[in-house]
Amino acid sequence: MATTSSGSKQTPPNRDEGSGDQKKTDGGNDKSQIYDCNICFDTAKDAVISMCGHLFCWPCLHQWLETCPNRQTCPVCKAAIDKEVLKFFYWPGRGGSEIDPRDEVPPRPQGQRTERENSSIPPEQRGMFDDAITRRSESNSMWSLGESGFSIGEFLLGLFSSTSSLGDQRLRSGNGFRGADYGYTSPGGLFSAGGAQGRPGEAHAHGGARFDANVEIEDMFFKLFLIFAALCLFYILFVF
Amino acid sequence: MAGLSPSERRLQKELMSLMKEPPPGMEVDSDKAEQNLNLWTIHMKGAEGTLYDGEEFQLQFKFGPKYPFDSPEVTFVGNNIPVHPHVYSNGHICLSILTDDWSPALSVQSVCLSIVSMLSSCKEK
Ligand SMILES: [Zn+2]
Ligand SMILES: [Zn+2]
């Protein structure tokens, strides 16, 4: 049969009509189509966002991932999806599930929420989704950047405050590397208890750190060396 | 819309939007679809400027209870089955998104558009 010219044109869509009256769909919630789940096309309930940026209800996404256990891909863009690496959104009064989907579906994986000391988030930084963001998955690197920056600062602060109040305590660590325990303490917390023990709340599960009152000048140097090493390390980390 | 299953709920939504804004050259038989939400017939015109210009086809969509997690069964029906290397004479369509590459983010509309473009890309019958 005869071939047509390669520029096969299709009828252009009539964009000018109908666009005005797409207001009323059944649910009446179509103003928020950006909140629609990409699977049920409804406003997302228990919303999760994949790392590739696509929004789903948790029950919907879970069911899809169950459907093809050996090919966990995003329904929209086919990017790989890791169930453990999802973002969680909570928006007030929107998409709350009237019927709790958890009756049939395992609960959405929990975001992890860490309490920070002296936490005062400026009100202007609390956006619409912020209630959401405070509960986040730990592996969610993007949103935890700010906080890890903070905790590194905290860490350095802790080191400095420890050197200043240092002198009469000695850290005896269960494992060989004494510095390992430093990072997990809050400012001033490490050496603030002048006696034999750190604050009970700060007992480290893995380090088994204890303090006693023996003063040894080598320790002083050792700590200074550690601080110097830590600073170098951070310099390298941040510059490169 | 109270007692609908998730699959019916989504089909209802799709039907509404197809009726309201049908893609060019397509028309869903809404009476039939409303009677049985799991069996749709779509009338499709061959796109202008293609080998199928001026022809009319009928597509049948069968939806299982697991839709959209399972793909719909899509076939050409009626007395005019398009002549195309990927369409069997019994109406069966050989299209990857209808089997292995199905995704629940696809819809009746996107399937129809894929079929139209599959037909349109054919240069020789
Ligand atoms: Zn959904
Ligand atoms: Zn995606």
Tab-separated table of N, CA, C and O in Angstrom, chain A residues 9-14, chain B residues 24-25 47-48:
chain	number	residue	atom	x	y	z
A	9	LYS	N	0.523	13.507	10.874
A	9	LYS	CA	0.026	14.432	11.908
A	9	LYS	C	-1.281	13.912	12.481
A	9	LYS	O	-2.095	13.313	11.801
A	10	GLN	N	-1.407	14.135	13.768
A	10	GLN	CA	-2.637	13.736	14.422
A	10	GLN	C	-3.488	14.968	14.641
A	10	GLN	O	-2.995	16.078	14.628
A	11	THR	N	-4.771	14.722	14.825
A	11	THR	CA	-5.646	15.862	15.070
A	11	THR	C	-5.236	16.550	16.360
A	11	THR	O	-5.043	15.886	17.375
A	12	PRO	N	-5.079	17.860	16.286
A	12	PRO	CA	-4.666	18.561	17.495
A	12	PRO	C	-5.801	18.542	18.524
A	12	PRO	O	-6.965	18.616	18.154
A	13	PRO	N	-5.443	18.400	19.761
A	13	PRO	CA	-6.474	18.405	20.788
A	13	PRO	C	-7.110	19.792	20.923
A	13	PRO	O	-6.422	20.809	20.803
A	14	ASN	N	-8.396	19.796	21.121
A	14	ASN	CA	-9.070	21.086	21.287
A	14	ASN	C	-8.880	21.570	22.713
A	14	ASN	O	-9.655	21.255	23.596
B	24	PRO	N	-8.800	13.181	21.298
B	24	PRO	CA	-9.236	13.361	19.919
B	24	PRO	C	-9.498	12.027	19.227
B	24	PRO	O	-8.687	11.109	19.316
B	25	GLY	N	-10.637	11.936	18.570
B	25	GLY	CA	-10.951	10.737	17.808
B	25	GLY	C	-11.414	9.565	18.629
B	25	GLY	O	-11.520	8.458	18.120
B	47	ALA	N	-6.322	7.944	12.960
B	47	ALA	CA	-5.836	9.323	12.965
B	47	ALA	C	-5.641	9.847	11.545
B	47	ALA	O	-5.254	9.101	10.638
B	48	GLU	N	-5.929	11.115	11.393
B	48	GLU	CA	-5.748	11.765	10.084
B	48	GLU	C	-4.299	11.665	9.626
B	48	GLU	O	-3.382	11.746	10.433
